[in-house]
């Protein structure tokens, strides 16, 4: 007997975390509707990467939403502020980095919520992670819990009792190494993913920004080389 799959909206940036999250949603038997944002990020390469990943994963639908967060800047990812390079882990773990994009996850989740309501989906997946030095306030469990509560007050479907929105954060308590291990078990092809905050025009990772350093550390802890392209160097030379 065939059972219709439940629909889920999955936020997909093209990075390691969101790609793993997509694989987890599929493993949990959800029909995936992937959503990517062109928000004025300096690493726009990730949008074409997300398209490849969505295609590779065979999602039901993939949309690219346009929101220009450069209109007010405020982040190294949406302005000309330099992306920090070569920071030690201790440095990454203190304070909120300049790569924080003001209110980004609230904006992204709001778009996902709107699409979920249109689709009649009750489930939204986001690959936020509270560990690994990110320091981002909108990646914390208490933030997600509050957002979920708000979501059920905010929508017609929620108020009428047709939908109980659930925000899934399968990676929230995992280290980068644990995320990679889980993804490899699920067959994620990490050579497709792009994590770097400041890639070359061709999309090669810099190997020196916080995102690259944490990613490389995660692969190293799994005893394997990162299969993604890095500018000028092979991953094992970094
Ligand atoms: Zn980088």
GROMACS .gro file of C-alpha atoms and ligand atoms in nm:
model
  239
    1UNK     CA    1   0.000   0.000   0.000
    2UNK     CA    2   0.148   0.330  -0.098
    3UNK     CA    3   0.129   0.608   0.153
    4UNK     CA    4   0.152   0.968   0.043
    5UNK     CA    5   0.463   1.134   0.177
    6UNK     CA    6   0.431   1.436   0.403
    7UNK     CA    7   0.565   1.755   0.255
    8UNK     CA    8   0.845   1.952   0.420
    9UNK     CA    9   1.009   2.281   0.334
   10UNK     CA   10   1.387   2.254   0.366
   11UNK     CA   11   1.605   2.564   0.375
   12UNK     CA   12   1.896   2.487   0.144
   13UNK     CA   13   2.195   2.720   0.120
   14UNK     CA   14   2.419   2.480  -0.067
   15UNK     CA   15   2.645   2.444   0.236
   16UNK     CA   16   2.743   2.137   0.430
   17UNK     CA   17   2.486   2.175   0.708
   18UNK     CA   18   2.178   2.241   0.493
   19UNK     CA   19   2.271   1.965   0.248
   20UNK     CA   20   2.298   1.717   0.536
   21UNK     CA   21   1.966   1.844   0.671
   22UNK     CA   22   1.803   1.781   0.332
   23UNK     CA   23   1.933   1.423   0.335
   24UNK     CA   24   1.793   1.372   0.686
   25UNK     CA   25   1.451   1.504   0.578
   26UNK     CA   26   1.449   1.258   0.289
   27UNK     CA   27   1.558   0.976   0.515
   28UNK     CA   28   1.264   1.064   0.740
   29UNK     CA   29   1.043   1.006   0.436
   30UNK     CA   30   0.944   1.366   0.371
   31UNK     CA   31   0.876   1.496   0.022
   32UNK     CA   32   1.121   1.785   0.008
   33UNK     CA   33   1.044   2.135  -0.115
   34UNK     CA   34   1.377   2.315  -0.107
   35UNK     CA   35   1.412   2.691  -0.065
   36UNK     CA   36   1.725   2.894  -0.135
   37UNK     CA   37   1.775   3.269  -0.102
   38UNK     CA   38   1.952   3.514  -0.322
   39UNK     CA   39   1.990   3.775  -0.050
   40UNK     CA   40   2.283   3.971  -0.182
   41UNK     CA   41   2.543   3.739  -0.028
   42UNK     CA   42   2.898   3.781  -0.150
   43UNK     CA   43   2.918   3.404  -0.192
   44UNK     CA   44   2.651   3.390  -0.463
   45UNK     CA   45   2.820   3.082  -0.600
   46UNK     CA   46   2.629   2.889  -0.335
   47UNK     CA   47   2.305   2.947  -0.525
   48UNK     CA   48   2.414   2.744  -0.828
   49UNK     CA   49   2.556   2.486  -0.588
   50UNK     CA   50   2.218   2.463  -0.415
   51UNK     CA   51   2.053   2.409  -0.754
   52UNK     CA   52   2.287   2.119  -0.829
   53UNK     CA   53   2.231   1.967  -0.485
   54UNK     CA   54   1.851   1.995  -0.513
   55UNK     CA   55   1.862   1.829  -0.855
   56UNK     CA   56   2.096   1.558  -0.733
   57UNK     CA   57   1.868   1.487  -0.435
   58UNK     CA   58   1.558   1.471  -0.655
   59UNK     CA   59   1.351   1.719  -0.454
   60UNK     CA   60   0.987   1.778  -0.547
   61UNK     CA   61   1.048   2.148  -0.610
   62UNK     CA   62   1.327   2.400  -0.556
   63UNK     CA   63   1.269   2.772  -0.548
   64UNK     CA   64   1.514   3.061  -0.527
   65UNK     CA   65   1.361   3.349  -0.334
   66UNK     CA   66   1.498   3.698  -0.391
   67UNK     CA   67   1.550   3.928  -0.094
   68UNK     CA   68   1.820   4.192  -0.113
   69UNK     CA   69   1.968   4.229   0.234
   70UNK     CA   70   2.243   4.450   0.089
   71UNK     CA   71   1.999   4.739   0.094
   72UNK     CA   72   2.108   4.794   0.454
   73UNK     CA   73   2.423   4.576   0.483
   74UNK     CA   74   2.534   4.517   0.840
   75UNK     CA   75   2.727   4.197   0.775
   76UNK     CA   76   3.054   4.094   0.617
   77UNK     CA   77   2.845   3.868   0.395
   78UNK     CA   78   2.628   4.149   0.257
   79UNK     CA   79   2.867   4.445   0.245
   80UNK     CA   80   3.230   4.526   0.173
   81UNK     CA   81   3.343   4.446   0.529
   82UNK     CA   82   3.628   4.194   0.506
   83UNK     CA   83   3.557   3.832   0.598
   84UNK     CA   84   3.792   3.735   0.886
   85UNK     CA   85   4.061   3.487   0.787
   86UNK     CA   86   4.290   3.252   0.976
   87UNK     CA   87   4.121   3.291   1.314
   88UNK     CA   88   4.201   3.051   1.595
   89UNK     CA   89   3.912   2.846   1.735
   90UNK     CA   90   3.929   3.037   2.065
   91UNK     CA   91   3.884   3.362   1.873
   92UNK     CA   92   3.583   3.222   1.684
   93UNK     CA   93   3.417   3.123   2.009
   94UNK     CA   94   3.413   3.473   2.155
   95UNK     CA   95   3.139   3.712   2.054
   96UNK     CA   96   2.917   3.729   1.748
   97UNK     CA   97   3.126   3.740   1.428
   98UNK     CA   98   3.092   4.004   1.154
   99UNK     CA   99   2.963   3.728   0.926
  100UNK     CA  100   2.641   3.728   1.130
  101UNK     CA  101   2.363   3.853   0.902
  102UNK     CA  102   2.110   4.055   1.103
  103UNK     CA  103   1.789   3.858   1.160
  104UNK     CA  104   1.870   3.624   0.870
  105UNK     CA  105   1.715   3.307   1.007
  106UNK     CA  106   1.400   3.493   1.113
  107UNK     CA  107   1.366   3.624   0.757
  108UNK     CA  108   1.442   3.285   0.602
  109UNK     CA  109   1.208   3.095   0.834
  110UNK     CA  110   0.932   3.345   0.762
  111UNK     CA  111   0.958   3.276   0.390
  112UNK     CA  112   0.965   2.903   0.461
  113UNK     CA  113   0.661   2.937   0.684
  114UNK     CA  114   0.467   3.121   0.414
  115UNK     CA  115   0.553   2.855   0.156
  116UNK     CA  116   0.470   2.574   0.399
  117UNK     CA  117   0.126   2.723   0.454
  118UNK     CA  118   0.067   2.739   0.077
  119UNK     CA  119   0.185   2.380   0.035
  120UNK     CA  120  -0.017   2.252   0.329
  121UNK     CA  121   0.310   2.137   0.486
  122UNK     CA  122   0.352   2.127   0.863
  123UNK     CA  123   0.724   2.064   0.867
  124UNK     CA  124   1.018   2.299   0.809
  125UNK     CA  125   1.380   2.187   0.826
  126UNK     CA  126   1.668   2.423   0.898
  127UNK     CA  127   2.030   2.320   0.943
  128UNK     CA  128   2.116   2.547   1.233
  129UNK     CA  129   2.384   2.443   1.473
  130UNK     CA  130   2.439   2.572   1.824
  131UNK     CA  131   2.785   2.420   1.864
  132UNK     CA  132   3.114   2.476   1.690
  133UNK     CA  133   3.175   2.835   1.787
  134UNK     CA  134   2.912   2.989   1.558
  135UNK     CA  135   2.791   3.237   1.820
  136UNK     CA  136   2.488   3.320   1.608
  137UNK     CA  137   2.187   3.413   1.826
  138UNK     CA  138   1.938   3.279   1.570
  139UNK     CA  139   2.088   2.929   1.581
  140UNK     CA  140   2.003   2.860   1.946
  141UNK     CA  141   1.739   2.606   2.057
  142UNK     CA  142   1.548   2.871   2.255
  143UNK     CA  143   1.521   3.086   1.945
  144UNK     CA  144   1.386   2.795   1.739
  145UNK     CA  145   1.133   2.703   2.011
  146UNK     CA  146   1.009   3.062   2.024
  147UNK     CA  147   0.985   3.081   1.647
  148UNK     CA  148   0.784   2.760   1.633
  149UNK     CA  149   0.543   2.897   1.892
  150UNK     CA  150   0.508   3.219   1.696
  151UNK     CA  151   0.454   3.026   1.370
  152UNK     CA  152   0.154   2.850   1.513
  153UNK     CA  153   0.005   3.182   1.619
  154UNK     CA  154   0.085   3.349   1.289
  155UNK     CA  155  -0.077   3.137   1.022
  156UNK     CA  156  -0.435   3.084   0.912
  157UNK     CA  157  -0.370   2.710   0.903
  158UNK     CA  158  -0.230   2.717   1.256
  159UNK     CA  159  -0.518   2.915   1.403
  160UNK     CA  160  -0.778   2.700   1.231
  161UNK     CA  161  -0.606   2.391   1.367
  162UNK     CA  162  -0.531   2.239   1.027
  163UNK     CA  163  -0.157   2.252   1.074
  164UNK     CA  164   0.075   2.235   1.369
  165UNK     CA  165   0.401   2.375   1.240
  166UNK     CA  166   0.714   2.194   1.351
  167UNK     CA  167   1.060   2.341   1.298
  168UNK     CA  168   1.307   2.053   1.264
  169UNK     CA  169   1.669   2.124   1.358
  170UNK     CA  170   1.838   1.784   1.333
  171UNK     CA  171   2.189   1.928   1.356
  172UNK     CA  172   2.141   2.170   1.642
  173UNK     CA  173   2.336   1.971   1.900
  174UNK     CA  174   2.589   1.807   1.667
  175UNK     CA  175   2.951   1.902   1.615
  176UNK     CA  176   3.075   1.961   1.261
  177UNK     CA  177   3.248   1.623   1.270
  178UNK     CA  178   2.924   1.451   1.379
  179UNK     CA  179   2.728   1.628   1.104
  180UNK     CA  180   2.975   1.507   0.841
  181UNK     CA  181   2.967   1.154   0.981
  182UNK     CA  182   2.587   1.151   0.965
  183UNK     CA  183   2.589   1.290   0.612
  184UNK     CA  184   2.838   1.034   0.490
  185UNK     CA  185   2.618   0.758   0.634
  186UNK     CA  186   2.330   0.901   0.432
  187UNK     CA  187   2.537   0.917   0.113
  188UNK     CA  188   2.573   1.296   0.094
  189UNK     CA  189   2.818   1.401  -0.176
  190UNK     CA  190   3.012   1.676   0.001
  191UNK     CA  191   3.212   1.755  -0.312
  192UNK     CA  192   2.899   1.938  -0.430
  193UNK     CA  193   2.864   2.158  -0.124
  194UNK     CA  194   2.998   2.510  -0.076
  195UNK     CA  195   3.058   2.638   0.275
  196UNK     CA  196   3.309   2.920   0.225
  197UNK     CA  197   3.213   3.280   0.313
  198UNK     CA  198   3.454   3.418   0.055
  199UNK     CA  199   3.502   3.180  -0.240
  200UNK     CA  200   3.689   3.258  -0.563
  201UNK     CA  201   3.481   3.366  -0.865
  202UNK     CA  202   3.499   3.002  -0.981
  203UNK     CA  203   3.361   2.886  -0.646
  204UNK     CA  204   3.676   2.742  -0.491
  205UNK     CA  205   3.677   2.773  -0.111
  206UNK     CA  206   3.934   3.005   0.053
  207UNK     CA  207   4.037   2.756   0.322
  208UNK     CA  208   4.089   3.037   0.575
  209UNK     CA  209   3.751   3.183   0.677
  210UNK     CA  210   3.575   3.055   0.992
  211UNK     CA  211   3.339   2.839   0.784
  212UNK     CA  212   3.625   2.678   0.592
  213UNK     CA  213   3.835   2.619   0.904
  214UNK     CA  214   3.547   2.453   1.093
  215UNK     CA  215   3.460   2.242   0.792
  216UNK     CA  216   3.820   2.128   0.742
  217UNK     CA  217   3.845   2.046   1.113
  218UNK     CA  218   3.525   1.837   1.085
  219UNK     CA  219   3.662   1.636   0.795
  220UNK     CA  220   3.998   1.594   0.967
  221UNK     CA  221   3.823   1.458   1.279
  222UNK     CA  222   3.658   1.198   1.055
  223UNK     CA  223   3.999   1.108   0.918
  224UNK     CA  224   3.913   1.201   0.562
  225UNK     CA  225   3.997   1.480   0.317
  226UNK     CA  226   3.732   1.733   0.224
  227UNK     CA  227   3.635   1.653  -0.137
  228UNK     CA  228   3.531   2.014  -0.215
  229UNK     CA  229   3.757   2.237  -0.428
  230UNK     CA  230   3.987   2.483  -0.248
  231UNK     CA  231   4.163   2.774  -0.415
  232UNK     CA  232   4.521   2.694  -0.508
  233UNK     CA  233   4.561   2.403  -0.272
  234UNK     CA  234   4.445   2.051  -0.222
  235UNK     CA  235   4.255   2.010   0.107
  236UNK     CA  236   4.527   1.794   0.263
  237UNK     CA  237   4.776   2.076   0.209
  238UNK     CA  238   4.575   2.325   0.413
  239LIG    ZN1  239   3.644   3.018   0.318
   0.00000   0.00000   0.00000
